[in-house]
Amino acid sequence: MNPPRRGTPDFLLLLLTFALVCFGLAMVFSASSMTSAYYGDPWAFTKKQLIAVFIGTVGMFFCMNLHYTKLKKLVIPAFFLVVLGLIFVIFTSEANGASSWFTLGKFGIQPTEFAKLIVILYLASLISNKDEKFRNFKKGLLPALIIVGFVCFLIMLQPDLGSCMILFVCSAIVIMVGGSNLKHIFLLGTSLITLAAVGLSLYMLKGGSDSTNYRINRLTSFMDPFSDPQGSGHQVVQSLYAFGHGGLTGAGFGQGIQKLHYLPEAHNDFIFAIIGEELGFIGSSLFILVFIFFIWRGILIAVRCPDMFGMLSGVGIMVMFAFQAFINIGGVTGTIPLTGVTLPFISAGGSSMMVSLISMGVILSISREQSQKEAPPAKKRP
């Protein structure tokens, strides 16, 4: 007997994913062309991003055609590989004040990006396997807290406060949606506050007094960036200038000024500022609306999943995208402190792009089961 045929992936979500990727490639080219020119090729960063898109797309289609429940068998070895990567990266040379990546040939690998996805899948597998036992503190919540706390500790040794916050929030949402006891959720909240305080202390104290002062200023400069426009507030000030120059309709694609070495990391962490400058308030607002619709569509697919593992995986992945975008856009607009995370599907960054596309492969695999469930039964031949 042949196995039941799976449904088709959600076409609208797939279309939105490719639309975001294509828009991101266009903005990376616009934001990085001047910086890339120093390497003798204005397409340098865009070509690297294209390679990441290609690898990520292959991974996305692989996961999309793999039944998502089979990921349970892969998640444990993947978790150990990620932990080894997080330990290894601590001993690599620093870049921008953090040891967040290591080189593999001509490319940089950020284990933290992969850790976000793997921890979400690991927690989803753990909770779905324990079922009702997860409501027991010692057998359920405690192992989950140990896993999350250990990975966050390794991330803070780099240090990478933004990624640690994203992993914390995603893990907390997965644990709460997974049916944790209300008393345990209160304990989880207390643990989060405690671990956040410890993590923030590690972030501040690493690297001596000069580094400590720099990080304190970086976290507090968003409240009044113009008090130190050439120092701790420089990036936020230049970002706000970009939005001011863009106005309502924008300066036009490729016509931005702040990317001409005024705004650091214009093609990476601050690419949303370039979107605001070149496409204006209307263009940046339209992008945010599309991204919100993309998140809503993914969460809708996740909550309709027929089993716990798929539902928790889907919710965790979409929360990861939503919270990471919130932190990035909030930091760029001076609403919250800068933490140095990428804008999913948009910012230049090979590891981030690959993980984002692979994550979407998981969501699209879940959508195929939903499609099969909703499909009308085949008519019998007379």
Tab-separated table of C-alpha atoms in Angstrom:
chain	number	residue	atom	x	y	z
A	1	MET	CA	0.000	0.000	0.000
A	2	ASN	CA	1.391	3.376	-1.015
A	3	PRO	CA	1.808	6.009	1.749
A	4	PRO	CA	-0.739	8.866	1.694
A	5	ARG	CA	0.239	11.688	-0.586
A	6	ARG	CA	1.139	14.950	1.167
A	7	GLY	CA	-0.574	18.213	0.372
A	8	THR	CA	0.962	21.185	-1.393
A	9	PRO	CA	2.934	23.822	0.518
A	10	ASP	CA	1.284	27.143	1.291
A	11	PHE	CA	1.840	29.067	-1.949
A	12	LEU	CA	1.146	32.491	-0.433
A	13	LEU	CA	3.764	32.021	2.301
A	14	LEU	CA	6.266	30.733	-0.246
A	15	LEU	CA	5.579	33.768	-2.440
A	16	LEU	CA	6.006	36.147	0.506
A	17	THR	CA	9.300	34.475	1.424
A	18	PHE	CA	10.766	34.918	-2.052
A	19	ALA	CA	9.412	38.485	-2.221
A	20	LEU	CA	11.229	39.364	1.016
A	21	VAL	CA	14.436	37.672	-0.186
A	22	CYS	CA	14.388	39.489	-3.541
A	23	PHE	CA	13.684	42.811	-1.839
A	24	GLY	CA	16.533	42.114	0.566
A	25	LEU	CA	18.964	41.392	-2.270
A	26	ALA	CA	18.025	44.669	-3.956
A	27	MET	CA	18.528	46.642	-0.745
A	28	VAL	CA	21.832	44.895	0.039
A	29	PHE	CA	23.115	45.914	-3.383
A	30	SER	CA	21.977	49.501	-2.910
A	31	ALA	CA	23.347	49.775	0.641
A	32	SER	CA	26.680	48.029	-0.002
A	33	SER	CA	27.675	49.142	-3.497
A	34	MET	CA	29.920	51.963	-2.258
A	35	THR	CA	31.556	49.806	0.426
A	36	SER	CA	31.978	46.952	-2.073
A	37	ALA	CA	33.719	49.311	-4.500
A	38	TYR	CA	36.730	49.340	-2.156
A	39	TYR	CA	37.107	45.634	-2.939
A	40	GLY	CA	37.123	46.396	-6.652
A	41	ASP	CA	33.631	45.002	-7.232
A	42	PRO	CA	30.391	46.883	-6.384
A	43	TRP	CA	28.617	43.514	-6.357
A	44	ALA	CA	30.934	41.930	-3.746
A	45	PHE	CA	28.488	41.766	-0.829
A	46	THR	CA	25.549	41.030	-3.111
A	47	LYS	CA	27.359	38.035	-4.623
A	48	LYS	CA	28.054	36.637	-1.151
A	49	GLN	CA	24.413	37.139	-0.262
A	50	LEU	CA	23.346	35.376	-3.464
A	51	ILE	CA	25.448	32.341	-2.525
A	52	ALA	CA	23.774	32.278	0.903
A	53	VAL	CA	20.359	32.573	-0.754
A	54	PHE	CA	21.160	29.657	-3.050
A	55	ILE	CA	22.349	27.410	-0.203
A	56	GLY	CA	19.418	28.470	1.973
A	57	THR	CA	16.923	27.835	-0.838
A	58	VAL	CA	18.285	24.318	-1.313
A	59	GLY	CA	17.915	23.765	2.434
A	60	MET	CA	14.407	25.221	2.358
A	61	PHE	CA	13.215	22.898	-0.406
A	62	PHE	CA	14.872	19.925	1.315
A	63	CYS	CA	13.050	20.652	4.595
A	64	MET	CA	9.833	21.443	2.736
A	65	ASN	CA	9.834	17.999	1.128
A	66	LEU	CA	10.910	16.251	4.329
A	67	HIS	CA	8.137	15.357	6.750
A	68	TYR	CA	8.677	17.696	9.673
A	69	THR	CA	8.334	14.885	12.236
A	70	LYS	CA	11.571	13.376	10.894
A	71	LEU	CA	13.401	16.418	12.252
A	72	LYS	CA	13.052	14.898	15.721
A	73	LYS	CA	15.756	12.375	14.823
A	74	LEU	CA	18.069	15.078	13.456
A	75	VAL	CA	17.663	17.676	16.174
A	76	ILE	CA	19.796	15.975	18.855
A	77	PRO	CA	22.976	15.586	16.749
A	78	ALA	CA	22.362	19.083	15.343
A	79	PHE	CA	22.117	20.431	18.911
A	80	PHE	CA	25.506	18.962	19.843
A	81	LEU	CA	27.078	20.388	16.669
A	82	VAL	CA	25.711	23.829	17.522
A	83	VAL	CA	27.060	23.610	21.082
A	84	LEU	CA	30.495	22.663	19.739
A	85	GLY	CA	30.317	25.615	17.352
A	86	LEU	CA	29.372	28.006	20.160
A	87	ILE	CA	32.285	26.762	22.267
A	88	PHE	CA	34.732	26.939	19.363
A	89	VAL	CA	33.740	30.475	18.366
A	90	ILE	CA	34.600	31.831	21.824
A	91	PHE	CA	38.285	31.210	21.116
A	92	THR	CA	38.291	32.868	17.687
A	93	SER	CA	39.427	36.429	17.019
A	94	GLU	CA	37.030	39.239	17.848
A	95	ALA	CA	35.150	41.304	15.262
A	96	ASN	CA	33.295	44.466	16.323
A	97	GLY	CA	33.951	43.634	19.969
A	98	ALA	CA	32.558	40.094	19.903
A	99	SER	CA	33.694	36.587	18.986
A	100	SER	CA	30.546	35.631	17.086
A	101	TRP	CA	31.790	33.854	13.981
A	102	PHE	CA	34.596	31.828	12.462
A	103	THR	CA	35.725	31.543	8.875
A	104	LEU	CA	35.150	28.519	6.688
A	105	GLY	CA	37.056	29.170	3.483
A	106	LYS	CA	35.980	32.599	2.256
A	107	PHE	CA	32.793	32.632	4.307
A	108	GLY	CA	31.998	33.452	7.924
A	109	ILE	CA	29.809	31.108	9.972
A	110	GLN	CA	27.796	32.324	12.962
A	111	PRO	CA	26.828	29.351	15.159
A	112	THR	CA	24.454	31.597	17.129
A	113	GLU	CA	22.141	31.926	14.127
A	114	PHE	CA	21.862	28.151	13.845
A	115	ALA	CA	21.456	27.835	17.637
A	116	LYS	CA	18.205	29.831	17.538
A	117	LEU	CA	16.526	27.369	15.175
A	118	ILE	CA	17.976	24.217	16.709
A	119	VAL	CA	16.997	25.153	20.283
A	120	ILE	CA	13.432	25.875	19.141
A	121	LEU	CA	13.204	22.474	17.437
A	122	TYR	CA	14.874	20.764	20.405
A	123	LEU	CA	12.383	22.263	22.863
A	124	ALA	CA	9.461	21.393	20.587
A	125	SER	CA	10.687	17.789	20.400
A	126	LEU	CA	11.265	17.610	24.165
A	127	ILE	CA	7.822	18.979	25.036
A	128	SER	CA	5.945	16.846	22.486
A	129	ASN	CA	7.704	13.675	23.641
A	130	LYS	CA	6.965	14.308	27.328
A	131	ASP	CA	3.342	15.304	26.677
A	132	GLU	CA	1.558	15.523	30.080
A	133	LYS	CA	4.817	14.847	31.937
A	134	PHE	CA	5.989	18.286	30.858
A	135	ARG	CA	3.729	19.804	33.528
A	136	ASN	CA	5.953	18.143	36.122
A	137	PHE	CA	8.713	20.539	37.138
A	138	LYS	CA	11.613	18.094	37.542
A	139	LYS	CA	10.783	15.947	34.525
A	140	GLY	CA	9.423	18.692	32.302
A	141	LEU	CA	10.342	22.340	32.787
A	142	LEU	CA	13.701	21.913	34.538
A	143	PRO	CA	15.452	20.072	31.639
A	144	ALA	CA	14.156	22.731	29.239
A	145	LEU	CA	15.459	25.549	31.437
A	146	ILE	CA	18.864	23.868	31.729
A	147	ILE	CA	19.152	23.549	27.942
A	148	VAL	CA	18.117	27.142	27.261
A	149	GLY	CA	20.248	28.542	30.089
A	150	PHE	CA	23.339	26.649	28.937
A	151	VAL	CA	23.049	27.809	25.320
A	152	CYS	CA	22.354	31.414	26.373
A	153	PHE	CA	25.399	31.299	28.667
A	154	LEU	CA	27.605	30.256	25.727
A	155	ILE	CA	26.131	33.032	23.577
A	156	MET	CA	26.776	35.658	26.273
A	157	LEU	CA	30.441	34.607	26.439
A	158	GLN	CA	30.886	35.995	22.896
A	159	PRO	CA	29.092	38.325	23.966
A	160	ASP	CA	25.913	38.653	21.849
A	161	LEU	CA	23.138	40.240	23.894
A	162	GLY	CA	20.663	40.582	21.020
A	163	SER	CA	20.756	36.915	19.997
A	164	CYS	CA	20.559	35.858	23.643
A	165	MET	CA	17.391	37.933	24.105
A	166	ILE	CA	15.833	36.438	20.971
A	167	LEU	CA	16.602	32.882	22.087
A	168	PHE	CA	15.229	33.599	25.578
A	169	VAL	CA	11.951	35.037	24.318
A	170	CYS	CA	11.410	32.309	21.701
A	171	SER	CA	12.135	29.583	24.256
A	172	ALA	CA	9.774	31.158	26.795
A	173	ILE	CA	6.955	31.344	24.218
A	174	VAL	CA	7.489	27.698	23.143
A	175	ILE	CA	7.482	26.551	26.787
A	176	MET	CA	4.310	28.510	27.619
A	177	VAL	CA	2.471	27.391	24.474
A	178	GLY	CA	3.624	23.833	25.219
A	179	GLY	CA	1.389	23.733	28.294
A	180	SER	CA	3.699	24.493	31.187
A	181	ASN	CA	2.118	24.724	34.646
A	182	LEU	CA	1.144	28.296	35.622
A	183	LYS	CA	3.326	28.113	38.732
A	184	HIS	CA	6.169	26.956	36.558
A	185	ILE	CA	5.568	29.851	34.166
A	186	PHE	CA	5.909	32.237	37.111
A	187	LEU	CA	9.155	30.482	38.010
A	188	LEU	CA	10.236	30.782	34.386
A	189	GLY	CA	9.616	34.534	34.496
A	190	THR	CA	11.691	34.853	37.651
A	191	SER	CA	14.450	32.769	36.077
A	192	LEU	CA	14.371	34.912	32.946
A	193	ILE	CA	14.835	38.094	34.967
A	194	THR	CA	17.678	36.535	36.974
A	195	LEU	CA	19.455	35.109	33.939
A	196	ALA	CA	18.947	38.367	32.043
A	197	ALA	CA	20.635	40.243	34.888
A	198	VAL	CA	23.530	37.766	34.910
A	199	GLY	CA	23.803	37.885	31.126
A	200	LEU	CA	23.758	41.670	31.091
A	201	SER	CA	26.508	41.705	33.721
A	202	LEU	CA	28.642	39.355	31.617
A	203	TYR	CA	27.999	41.532	28.573
A	204	MET	CA	29.033	44.681	30.416
A	205	LEU	CA	32.087	43.338	32.228
A	206	LYS	CA	33.804	41.415	29.437
A	207	GLY	CA	36.910	43.118	28.011
A	208	GLY	CA	37.955	45.501	30.803
A	209	SER	CA	36.835	48.968	31.865
A	210	ASP	CA	37.035	50.576	28.411
A	211	SER	CA	34.837	47.891	26.857
A	212	THR	CA	32.446	48.087	29.814
A	213	ASN	CA	31.998	51.837	29.412
A	214	TYR	CA	31.486	51.398	25.663
A	215	ARG	CA	28.758	48.805	26.149
A	216	ILE	CA	26.984	50.840	28.836
A	217	ASN	CA	26.996	53.871	26.533
A	218	ARG	CA	25.784	51.724	23.627
A	219	LEU	CA	22.800	50.483	25.622
A	220	THR	CA	21.846	53.906	27.013
A	221	SER	CA	22.660	56.159	24.044
A	222	PHE	CA	19.263	55.533	22.411
A	223	MET	CA	17.631	57.777	25.054
A	224	ASP	CA	19.604	60.819	23.859
A	225	PRO	CA	21.906	59.897	20.947
A	226	PHE	CA	22.591	63.562	20.123
A	227	SER	CA	24.358	64.018	23.466
A	228	ASP	CA	27.326	62.140	21.960
A	229	PRO	CA	26.834	62.249	18.170
A	230	GLN	CA	30.472	61.372	17.404
A	231	GLY	CA	30.708	58.591	19.987
A	232	SER	CA	28.149	56.187	21.438
A	233	GLY	CA	25.243	57.885	19.650
A	234	HIS	CA	26.883	58.053	16.223
A	235	GLN	CA	25.082	55.114	14.612
A	236	VAL	CA	21.627	56.106	15.853
A	237	VAL	CA	22.156	59.749	14.887
A	238	GLN	CA	23.201	58.822	11.342
A	239	SER	CA	20.282	56.399	11.133
A	240	LEU	CA	17.823	59.133	12.135
A	241	TYR	CA	19.389	61.452	9.538
A	242	ALA	CA	18.634	58.748	6.957
A	243	PHE	CA	14.951	58.650	7.905
A	244	GLY	CA	14.831	62.445	7.892
A	245	HIS	CA	16.345	62.626	4.420
A	246	GLY	CA	13.914	60.008	3.111
A	247	GLY	CA	10.848	61.912	4.269
A	248	LEU	CA	7.470	60.689	3.053
A	249	THR	CA	8.315	59.267	-0.378
A	250	GLY	CA	12.089	58.674	-0.146
A	251	ALA	CA	15.094	59.851	-2.121
A	252	GLY	CA	14.690	57.028	-4.659
A	253	PHE	CA	16.255	53.595	-4.950
A	254	GLY	CA	20.046	53.863	-4.967
A	255	GLN	CA	19.938	57.598	-4.203
A	256	GLY	CA	20.616	57.419	-0.467
A	257	ILE	CA	23.431	59.475	1.045
A	258	GLN	CA	23.964	57.874	4.464
A	259	LYS	CA	25.384	54.678	2.943
A	260	LEU	CA	28.322	56.741	1.628
A	261	HIS	CA	30.338	55.877	4.762
A	262	TYR	CA	28.242	58.082	7.046
A	263	LEU	CA	26.212	55.194	8.483
A	264	PRO	CA	28.279	52.174	9.647
A	265	GLU	CA	26.953	48.707	8.744
A	266	ALA	CA	24.466	50.226	6.295
A	267	HIS	CA	24.048	46.918	4.451
A	268	ASN	CA	23.795	44.877	7.631
A	269	ASP	CA	22.274	45.930	10.967
A	270	PHE	CA	21.137	49.352	9.676
A	271	ILE	CA	19.653	48.350	6.340
A	272	PHE	CA	16.185	49.437	7.504
A	273	ALA	CA	17.530	53.002	7.740
A	274	ILE	CA	18.495	52.776	4.056
A	275	ILE	CA	15.001	51.497	3.263
A	276	GLY	CA	13.581	54.537	5.066
A	277	GLU	CA	15.924	56.921	3.278
A	278	GLU	CA	15.464	55.593	-0.249
A	279	LEU	CA	11.819	54.489	-0.113
A	280	GLY	CA	10.560	56.938	2.488
A	281	PHE	CA	7.928	56.554	5.175
A	282	ILE	CA	5.501	55.047	2.683
A	283	GLY	CA	7.948	52.411	1.463
A	284	SER	CA	9.191	51.442	4.928
A	285	SER	CA	5.615	51.278	6.264
A	286	LEU	CA	4.586	49.059	3.358
A	287	PHE	CA	7.524	46.767	4.087
A	288	ILE	CA	6.507	46.489	7.765
A	289	LEU	CA	2.914	45.685	6.788
A	290	VAL	CA	4.069	42.930	4.412
A	291	PHE	CA	6.334	41.525	7.119
A	292	ILE	CA	3.467	41.533	9.650
A	293	PHE	CA	1.248	39.706	7.150
A	294	PHE	CA	4.081	37.207	6.593
A	295	ILE	CA	4.306	36.573	10.367
A	296	TRP	CA	0.532	36.253	10.688
A	297	ARG	CA	0.376	33.747	7.843
A	298	GLY	CA	3.131	31.613	9.366
A	299	ILE	CA	1.561	31.600	12.841
A	300	LEU	CA	-1.819	30.684	11.334
A	301	ILE	CA	-0.220	27.667	9.672
A	302	ALA	CA	1.557	26.699	12.884
A	303	VAL	CA	-1.510	26.775	15.176
A	304	ARG	CA	-3.458	24.658	12.673
A	305	CYS	CA	-0.816	21.931	12.699
A	306	PRO	CA	-2.285	18.533	13.670
A	307	ASP	CA	0.416	17.659	16.229
A	308	MET	CA	2.266	19.330	19.114
A	309	PHE	CA	5.796	19.168	17.651
A	310	GLY	CA	4.836	20.918	14.425
A	311	MET	CA	2.731	23.531	16.217
A	312	LEU	CA	5.470	24.429	18.708
A	313	SER	CA	8.171	24.461	16.018
A	314	GLY	CA	6.116	26.731	13.791
A	315	VAL	CA	5.164	29.150	16.555
A	316	GLY	CA	8.759	29.315	17.802
A	317	ILE	CA	10.150	30.015	14.329
A	318	MET	CA	7.658	32.776	13.536
A	319	VAL	CA	8.180	34.378	16.964
A	320	MET	CA	11.913	34.301	16.221
A	321	PHE	CA	11.374	36.263	12.997
A	322	ALA	CA	8.952	38.704	14.623
A	323	PHE	CA	11.036	39.456	17.707
A	324	GLN	CA	14.280	39.736	15.745
A	325	ALA	CA	12.679	42.219	13.345
A	326	PHE	CA	11.304	44.180	16.317
A	327	ILE	CA	14.750	44.407	17.944
A	328	ASN	CA	16.418	45.424	14.677
A	329	ILE	CA	13.862	48.053	13.651
A	330	GLY	CA	13.522	49.319	17.224
A	331	GLY	CA	17.286	49.804	17.528
A	332	VAL	CA	17.635	51.470	14.129
A	333	THR	CA	14.834	53.938	14.868
A	334	GLY	CA	16.188	54.750	18.348
A	335	THR	CA	13.171	53.222	20.097
A	336	ILE	CA	15.153	50.606	22.052
A	337	PRO	CA	18.890	50.048	22.675
A	338	LEU	CA	21.080	48.804	19.843
A	339	THR	CA	21.956	45.119	20.142
A	340	GLY	CA	23.362	44.345	16.688
A	341	VAL	CA	20.966	41.779	15.190
A	342	THR	CA	20.083	41.434	11.527
A	343	LEU	CA	16.735	42.101	9.873
A	344	PRO	CA	15.512	38.645	8.714
A	345	PHE	CA	15.643	38.062	4.936
A	346	ILE	CA	16.827	41.650	4.357
A	347	SER	CA	20.190	42.332	6.018
A	348	ALA	CA	23.454	41.073	4.548
A	349	GLY	CA	24.601	38.014	6.446
A	350	GLY	CA	25.087	34.519	5.099
A	351	SER	CA	24.314	32.562	8.270
A	352	SER	CA	21.200	34.603	9.009
A	353	MET	CA	19.872	34.173	5.469
A	354	MET	CA	20.536	30.432	5.378
A	355	VAL	CA	18.885	29.827	8.747
A	356	SER	CA	15.901	32.005	7.798
A	357	LEU	CA	15.276	30.054	4.598
A	358	ILE	CA	15.791	26.659	6.242
A	359	SER	CA	13.355	27.725	8.966
A	360	MET	CA	10.804	28.567	6.296
A	361	GLY	CA	11.317	25.101	4.863
A	362	VAL	CA	10.102	23.707	8.199
A	363	ILE	CA	7.041	25.990	8.156
A	364	LEU	CA	6.222	25.029	4.568
A	365	SER	CA	6.560	21.340	5.466
A	366	ILE	CA	4.016	21.888	8.245
A	367	SER	CA	1.712	23.649	5.787
A	368	ARG	CA	1.723	20.566	3.541
A	369	GLU	CA	0.143	18.479	6.284
A	370	GLN	CA	-2.468	21.160	6.855
A	371	SER	CA	-3.164	21.265	3.112
A	372	GLN	CA	-3.602	17.505	3.058
A	373	LYS	CA	-5.942	17.638	6.042
A	374	GLU	CA	-8.156	20.307	4.460
A	375	ALA	CA	-8.201	18.743	0.981
A	376	PRO	CA	-11.548	17.161	0.017
A	377	PRO	CA	-11.583	13.356	-0.124
A	378	ALA	CA	-11.027	11.803	-3.522
A	379	LYS	CA	-14.155	10.534	-5.254
A	380	LYS	CA	-14.434	6.804	-5.683
A	381	ARG	CA	-14.827	5.443	-9.162
A	382	PRO	CA	-18.144	3.733	-9.808
